[in-house]
Coordinates of C-alpha atoms in Angstrom, one line a residue:
M1 CA 0.0 0.0 0.0
N2 CA 1.4 3.4 -1.0
T3 CA 1.8 6.0 1.8
L4 CA -1.5 8.0 2.0
K5 CA -1.2 11.8 2.0
M6 CA -3.0 13.4 4.9
G7 CA -4.5 16.9 5.3
I8 CA -5.8 18.4 8.5
I9 CA -8.6 21.1 8.8
G10 CA -8.6 22.7 12.3
G11 CA -6.2 21.9 15.1
G12 CA -4.4 25.3 15.1
P13 CA -2.1 26.6 17.8
G14 CA -3.2 25.5 21.3
S15 CA -5.4 22.6 20.0
M16 CA -4.9 19.2 21.4
I17 CA -7.0 17.1 19.1
G18 CA -5.4 18.1 15.8
D19 CA -2.0 17.1 17.1
I20 CA -3.5 13.7 18.2
H21 CA -4.7 13.1 14.7
K22 CA -1.3 13.8 13.3
I23 CA 0.7 11.7 15.7
T24 CA -1.7 8.7 15.6
A25 CA -2.2 8.6 11.8
T26 CA 1.4 8.8 10.8
P27 CA 3.7 6.6 13.0
S28 CA 3.2 3.4 11.0
G29 CA 4.3 5.1 7.8
K30 CA 1.0 4.4 6.1
A31 CA 0.2 8.2 6.1
Q32 CA 2.1 11.4 5.9
L33 CA 0.9 14.9 6.6
V34 CA 1.2 17.1 3.5
C35 CA -1.2 20.0 3.9
G36 CA -3.5 21.8 6.3
A37 CA -5.9 24.7 7.0
F38 CA -5.4 24.9 10.7
S39 CA -7.3 28.0 11.6
S40 CA -9.8 30.6 10.3
D41 CA -7.0 33.1 11.1
P42 CA -4.5 32.8 8.2
K43 CA -1.6 33.9 10.4
K44 CA -2.3 31.1 12.9
S45 CA -2.7 28.6 10.1
Q46 CA 0.7 29.5 8.8
E47 CA 2.2 29.4 12.3
K48 CA 0.9 25.9 12.9
G49 CA 1.8 24.6 9.4
K50 CA 5.4 25.9 9.7
S51 CA 5.7 24.2 13.1
L52 CA 4.8 20.9 11.5
G53 CA 7.4 21.4 8.7
L54 CA 4.9 21.7 5.9
D55 CA 5.7 23.4 2.5
Q56 CA 4.4 26.9 2.7
N57 CA 2.4 26.4 -0.5
R58 CA 0.4 23.6 1.2
I59 CA -0.6 25.7 4.2
Y60 CA -3.9 27.2 3.4
D61 CA -5.9 30.2 4.7
S62 CA -9.3 28.4 4.6
F63 CA -10.7 24.9 4.3
Q64 CA -12.5 26.0 1.1
D65 CA -9.2 27.1 -0.5
M66 CA -7.5 23.9 0.7
I67 CA -10.1 21.4 -0.7
Y68 CA -10.3 23.3 -4.0
K69 CA -6.6 23.6 -4.6
E70 CA -5.8 20.1 -3.4
S71 CA -8.4 18.7 -5.8
K72 CA -6.7 20.4 -8.7
L73 CA -3.3 18.8 -8.0
P74 CA -2.1 15.7 -9.9
Q75 CA -3.3 12.5 -8.2
A76 CA 0.2 11.6 -7.2
E77 CA 0.6 14.9 -5.3
R78 CA -2.7 15.8 -3.8
M79 CA -4.0 14.7 -0.4
D80 CA -5.8 11.4 -0.2
F81 CA -7.8 12.0 3.0
V82 CA -8.6 14.8 5.4
A83 CA -8.9 14.8 9.2
I84 CA -11.6 17.3 10.4
T85 CA -10.8 18.7 13.8
T86 CA -12.8 21.9 13.9
P87 CA -15.6 22.9 16.3
N88 CA -18.9 21.1 15.8
Y89 CA -20.6 23.6 13.6
L90 CA -18.2 23.1 10.7
H91 CA -18.1 19.3 10.7
A92 CA -20.9 18.7 8.2
E93 CA -20.0 21.5 5.9
V94 CA -16.3 20.5 5.6
S95 CA -17.1 16.8 5.3
K96 CA -19.6 17.5 2.5
L97 CA -17.1 19.6 0.6
A98 CA -14.3 17.1 1.0
L99 CA -16.4 14.1 0.0
E100 CA -17.8 15.9 -3.1
A101 CA -14.2 16.7 -4.1
G102 CA -13.4 13.0 -4.0
F103 CA -11.4 12.8 -0.7
H104 CA -11.7 10.3 2.1
V105 CA -12.8 11.8 5.5
M106 CA -12.0 11.2 9.1
C107 CA -14.2 13.4 11.2
D108 CA -14.3 14.2 14.9
K109 CA -17.5 13.7 16.9
P110 CA -20.3 14.8 17.2
L111 CA -21.1 14.6 13.5
S112 CA -22.7 17.9 13.0
F113 CA -24.4 21.0 14.3
D114 CA -27.8 19.4 14.4
L115 CA -29.8 16.3 13.3
E116 CA -31.0 17.9 10.1
E117 CA -27.3 18.5 9.0
A118 CA -26.5 15.0 9.9
I119 CA -29.2 13.4 7.8
D120 CA -28.2 15.6 4.8
L121 CA -24.6 14.6 5.2
Q122 CA -25.6 10.9 5.4
K123 CA -27.0 11.2 1.9
V124 CA -23.8 12.7 0.6
V125 CA -21.7 9.9 2.2
R126 CA -23.8 7.2 0.6
K127 CA -23.3 8.8 -2.9
A128 CA -19.6 9.7 -2.4
K129 CA -16.7 7.6 -3.7
G130 CA -14.6 8.4 -0.6
I131 CA -14.8 6.6 2.7
F132 CA -16.2 8.5 5.7
A133 CA -15.2 7.5 9.3
M134 CA -15.4 9.0 12.8
T135 CA -13.2 9.1 15.9
Y136 CA -15.4 7.6 18.5
T137 CA -12.1 6.9 20.2
Y138 CA -13.1 4.2 22.7
R139 CA -14.1 2.0 19.8
G140 CA -10.4 1.6 19.1
Y141 CA -9.7 0.0 22.5
P142 CA -9.0 -3.7 22.0
L143 CA -10.6 -4.8 25.3
L144 CA -13.9 -3.0 24.4
K145 CA -14.0 -4.9 21.2
K146 CA -13.4 -8.1 23.2
A147 CA -16.3 -7.0 25.5
A148 CA -18.6 -6.6 22.4
D149 CA -17.5 -10.0 21.2
L150 CA -18.4 -11.5 24.6
V151 CA -21.8 -10.0 24.6
A152 CA -22.5 -11.1 21.0
S153 CA -21.4 -14.7 21.8
Q154 CA -24.1 -14.7 24.6
H155 CA -21.4 -15.2 27.3
L156 CA -23.4 -12.8 29.4
G157 CA -26.7 -14.3 28.4
N158 CA -29.8 -12.1 28.0
I159 CA -28.9 -8.5 28.7
R160 CA -31.0 -7.0 31.4
K161 CA -29.2 -4.0 32.9
V162 CA -26.7 -1.5 31.4
R163 CA -24.9 1.5 32.9
V164 CA -22.5 4.0 31.5
N165 CA -20.9 6.9 33.4
Y166 CA -18.6 9.6 32.0
S167 CA -17.5 12.2 34.5
Q168 CA -15.1 15.1 34.1
G169 CA -14.5 18.2 36.2
W170 CA -12.8 20.7 33.9
L171 CA -16.0 22.8 33.5
S172 CA -16.7 23.0 37.3
N173 CA -16.1 26.7 37.1
M174 CA -17.0 29.4 34.5
I175 CA -13.7 29.2 32.8
E176 CA -15.1 30.3 29.4
A177 CA -15.6 33.7 31.0
D178 CA -11.8 33.9 31.4
G179 CA -11.2 33.1 27.7
H180 CA -10.3 29.4 28.0
K181 CA -10.1 28.4 24.3
Q182 CA -11.6 24.9 24.5
A183 CA -14.4 26.0 26.9
L184 CA -15.3 29.0 24.8
W185 CA -16.5 27.1 21.8
R186 CA -17.8 24.1 23.6
T187 CA -20.2 26.2 25.7
D188 CA -21.2 28.4 22.8
P189 CA -24.5 27.3 21.1
T190 CA -23.4 29.0 17.8
K191 CA -20.3 26.7 17.7
S192 CA -21.3 23.6 19.6
G193 CA -25.0 23.3 18.6
N194 CA -27.8 22.7 21.1
G195 CA -25.7 20.3 23.2
G196 CA -22.8 21.1 25.4
T197 CA -21.6 18.2 27.6
I198 CA -24.2 15.9 26.1
A199 CA -22.6 16.5 22.7
D200 CA -19.0 16.5 23.8
I201 CA -18.9 13.4 26.0
G202 CA -22.5 12.2 26.0
T203 CA -22.2 11.0 22.5
H204 CA -19.1 9.0 23.4
A205 CA -21.0 7.3 26.3
F206 CA -24.0 6.6 24.1
N207 CA -22.0 5.2 21.2
L208 CA -20.0 3.0 23.6
L209 CA -23.1 1.6 25.2
E210 CA -24.8 0.8 21.9
S211 CA -21.7 -0.6 20.2
V212 CA -20.6 -2.9 23.0
T213 CA -24.0 -4.2 23.8
G214 CA -25.1 -4.5 20.2
L215 CA -28.4 -3.1 21.3
R216 CA -30.1 0.1 20.4
V217 CA -31.7 2.4 22.9
S218 CA -35.5 2.4 22.1
R219 CA -36.6 5.2 24.4
L220 CA -35.2 7.5 27.0
C221 CA -36.2 9.9 29.8
A222 CA -33.6 12.7 30.3
D223 CA -32.6 15.4 32.7
V224 CA -30.3 17.7 30.7
S225 CA -29.1 20.5 33.1
T226 CA -26.9 23.5 33.3
L227 CA -25.5 23.7 36.9
V228 CA -22.9 26.4 36.5
K229 CA -24.7 29.7 36.7
G230 CA -24.4 31.8 33.5
R231 CA -23.4 29.0 31.2
Q232 CA -25.2 28.8 27.9
L233 CA -25.2 25.1 27.4
D234 CA -25.7 21.9 29.5
D235 CA -22.9 20.7 31.7
D236 CA -24.6 17.7 33.4
T237 CA -27.0 15.0 32.1
N238 CA -28.7 12.0 33.6
I239 CA -30.8 9.7 31.5
I240 CA -33.0 6.6 32.2
L241 CA -32.9 4.2 29.2
E242 CA -34.8 1.3 27.8
M243 CA -33.0 -0.9 25.3
E244 CA -34.6 -2.6 22.3
N245 CA -34.7 -6.0 24.0
G246 CA -36.4 -4.5 27.1
A247 CA -33.2 -4.1 29.2
K248 CA -33.1 -1.1 31.5
G249 CA -30.2 1.3 31.6
V250 CA -28.7 4.5 33.0
L251 CA -26.5 7.0 31.2
S252 CA -24.8 9.8 33.3
V253 CA -22.4 12.3 31.9
S254 CA -21.1 15.5 33.5
Q255 CA -18.2 18.0 33.2
I256 CA -18.8 19.6 36.6
C257 CA -17.7 16.7 38.8
T258 CA -15.0 18.6 40.6
G259 CA -11.7 16.8 40.7
E260 CA -12.5 14.2 38.1
D261 CA -10.2 14.0 35.1
N262 CA -11.7 11.5 32.7
D263 CA -13.8 9.0 34.7
L264 CA -15.5 6.6 32.2
S265 CA -17.0 3.3 33.1
L266 CA -19.3 0.7 31.5
Q267 CA -21.3 -2.1 33.2
I268 CA -23.4 -4.7 31.4
Y269 CA -25.4 -7.3 33.2
G270 CA -27.0 -10.4 31.7
D271 CA -28.7 -13.4 33.2
K272 CA -25.5 -15.5 33.0
A273 CA -22.8 -12.9 33.8
G274 CA -21.9 -9.3 34.3
L275 CA -19.2 -7.3 32.5
V276 CA -17.4 -4.3 34.0
W277 CA -14.9 -2.0 32.3
D278 CA -13.3 1.2 33.8
N279 CA -11.1 3.7 32.0
S280 CA -8.9 4.0 35.1
Q281 CA -7.8 0.4 34.3
P282 CA -8.4 0.3 30.6
N283 CA -6.3 -2.8 30.0
E284 CA -8.5 -4.9 32.2
L285 CA -12.0 -6.3 31.7
N286 CA -13.8 -8.0 34.6
L287 CA -16.5 -10.7 34.3
K288 CA -18.7 -11.4 37.3
Y289 CA -20.7 -14.6 37.8
P290 CA -23.8 -15.6 39.9
D291 CA -21.5 -17.4 42.4
F292 CA -19.7 -14.1 43.0
T293 CA -16.5 -15.3 41.3
T294 CA -14.7 -12.9 38.9
D295 CA -12.6 -13.5 35.9
S296 CA -10.2 -10.8 34.7
I297 CA -9.1 -10.4 31.1
K298 CA -6.1 -8.3 30.3
S299 CA -5.0 -6.8 27.0
I300 CA -1.9 -8.4 25.4
E301 CA 0.7 -6.3 23.7
K302 CA 0.7 -6.7 19.9
E303 CA 4.0 -8.2 18.8
G304 CA 5.8 -6.2 16.1
E305 CA 3.5 -3.2 16.3
S306 CA 4.5 0.1 17.7
M307 CA 1.8 2.1 19.4
T308 CA 2.3 5.8 20.0
E309 CA 2.0 6.9 23.6
V310 CA 1.4 10.6 24.4
N311 CA 0.8 12.0 27.8
I312 CA -2.6 13.6 27.7
P313 CA -4.0 14.9 31.0
G314 CA -6.8 12.6 32.3
H315 CA -6.3 10.0 29.6
S316 CA -4.3 6.7 29.7
P317 CA -1.9 5.8 26.9
Y318 CA -4.7 3.6 25.5
F319 CA -6.4 6.8 24.4
T320 CA -3.9 7.4 21.6
E321 CA -3.7 3.7 20.9
G322 CA -7.5 3.8 20.4
F323 CA -7.0 6.6 17.9
Q324 CA -4.3 4.7 16.1
N325 CA -6.4 1.5 15.9
I326 CA -9.2 3.5 14.3
Y327 CA -6.8 5.0 11.8
E328 CA -5.4 1.5 11.0
A329 CA -8.9 0.3 10.3
F330 CA -9.5 3.4 8.1
F331 CA -6.4 2.8 6.1
K332 CA -7.4 -0.9 5.6
A333 CA -10.9 0.2 4.3
I334 CA -9.3 2.6 1.9
E335 CA -6.9 0.0 0.6
N336 CA -9.7 -2.5 0.2
H337 CA -12.1 0.0 -1.4
D338 CA -14.5 -0.9 1.4
K339 CA -17.4 1.3 0.4
P340 CA -19.9 1.2 1.9
L341 CA -18.1 0.3 5.1
T342 CA -18.7 -3.3 6.3
H343 CA -19.4 -3.4 10.0
S344 CA -16.2 -3.0 12.0
F345 CA -16.2 -2.3 15.7
M346 CA -13.0 -0.3 15.3
L347 CA -14.2 1.9 12.4
P348 CA -17.3 4.0 13.4
G349 CA -19.1 5.5 10.4
I350 CA -21.9 7.8 9.3
E351 CA -24.6 5.8 10.9
D352 CA -22.9 6.2 14.3
G353 CA -22.7 9.9 13.7
V354 CA -26.4 10.3 12.8
R355 CA -27.4 8.1 15.7
G356 CA -25.4 10.3 18.0
M357 CA -27.1 13.5 16.8
L358 CA -30.5 11.8 17.2
F359 CA -29.6 11.0 20.8
I360 CA -28.7 14.6 21.5
E361 CA -31.9 16.0 20.0
K362 CA -34.2 13.5 21.7
A363 CA -32.5 13.8 25.1
I364 CA -32.9 17.5 25.1
E365 CA -36.5 17.2 23.9
S366 CA -37.3 14.7 26.7
S367 CA -35.7 17.0 29.3
N368 CA -37.6 20.1 28.1
K369 CA -41.0 18.2 28.0
K370 CA -40.2 16.0 31.0
V371 CA -41.5 12.9 29.2
W372 CA -40.2 9.6 27.7
I373 CA -39.2 10.0 24.1
E374 CA -38.8 7.3 21.4
L375 CA -35.4 7.0 19.9
Q376 CA -35.8 5.8 16.3
N377 CA -34.3 6.7 13.0

């Protein structure tokens, strides 16, 4: 397989996620960063591109300029795929433009500004030649794929109870008022959409729950709250769920849990066994049985494979491994011309993104109306 040429849109100076895309897509040698439009501010875009050693002619002032000019280059020179690391409100617009120009796309979550945009983009993806994938990062964790396999094999039996919790504390105070870059756009409804915390980490929790259990949420009753006075978007959400098989569930996400870095956990209970995974020990999966015994499954290092480890506050080294595994699945799909995507746990696609936007919209509707809401698309 020839080295794929990568472009990045977003991820300017001070951004964490853009750097993560670059360092996890390129270490295997299967991809090389060749261009980027890193900021809506041309000076900042140039600054970032130069720091990455890019040719000045391949550092663009806007994503529109980048996609147009790259599409006009000879096939051997132009980028093959683009990583979209912008705030939410640009995800769908940039994805659509890139797909229509013939590029493959790796997009951050959530998929779009709102559900209507998501459904429109889904139509574009289905017609496009390029492959569209998303970075629901925890889908790249080997032990969570193992968990999904155990559930699918009926090792747990009939699923009856599910719980997912994702707690952070970085928005415990009104840091957006002090100009905190990441907080500013994530708490701004013109940049983030109608969802704050529910969009930022709630979609992670929701996608993890559905992908590992293999079950869809059929309906929900939500309390979507803003607990820091003066904040424009939600920062705490608690939801009661009912799964399509009748199982009961709870999803809780918050970014105002003071002192918490990145506390994510998943519990699935069937009539034969229970399964427990915690991000504080991401290389361990615990199985619990009716006689109160426990089996522990631990991840095994992959021989001959080098995983990139980067120190990210609140995250384990498995976070970047998850990113890298998703990119490896993405590259394989490109190599095999796998369009439309066949189901792969480690390669989330457009359906995951649309489902996530449906979840945000229906949870907020449920909270506003204080009623149970069906979750179907």
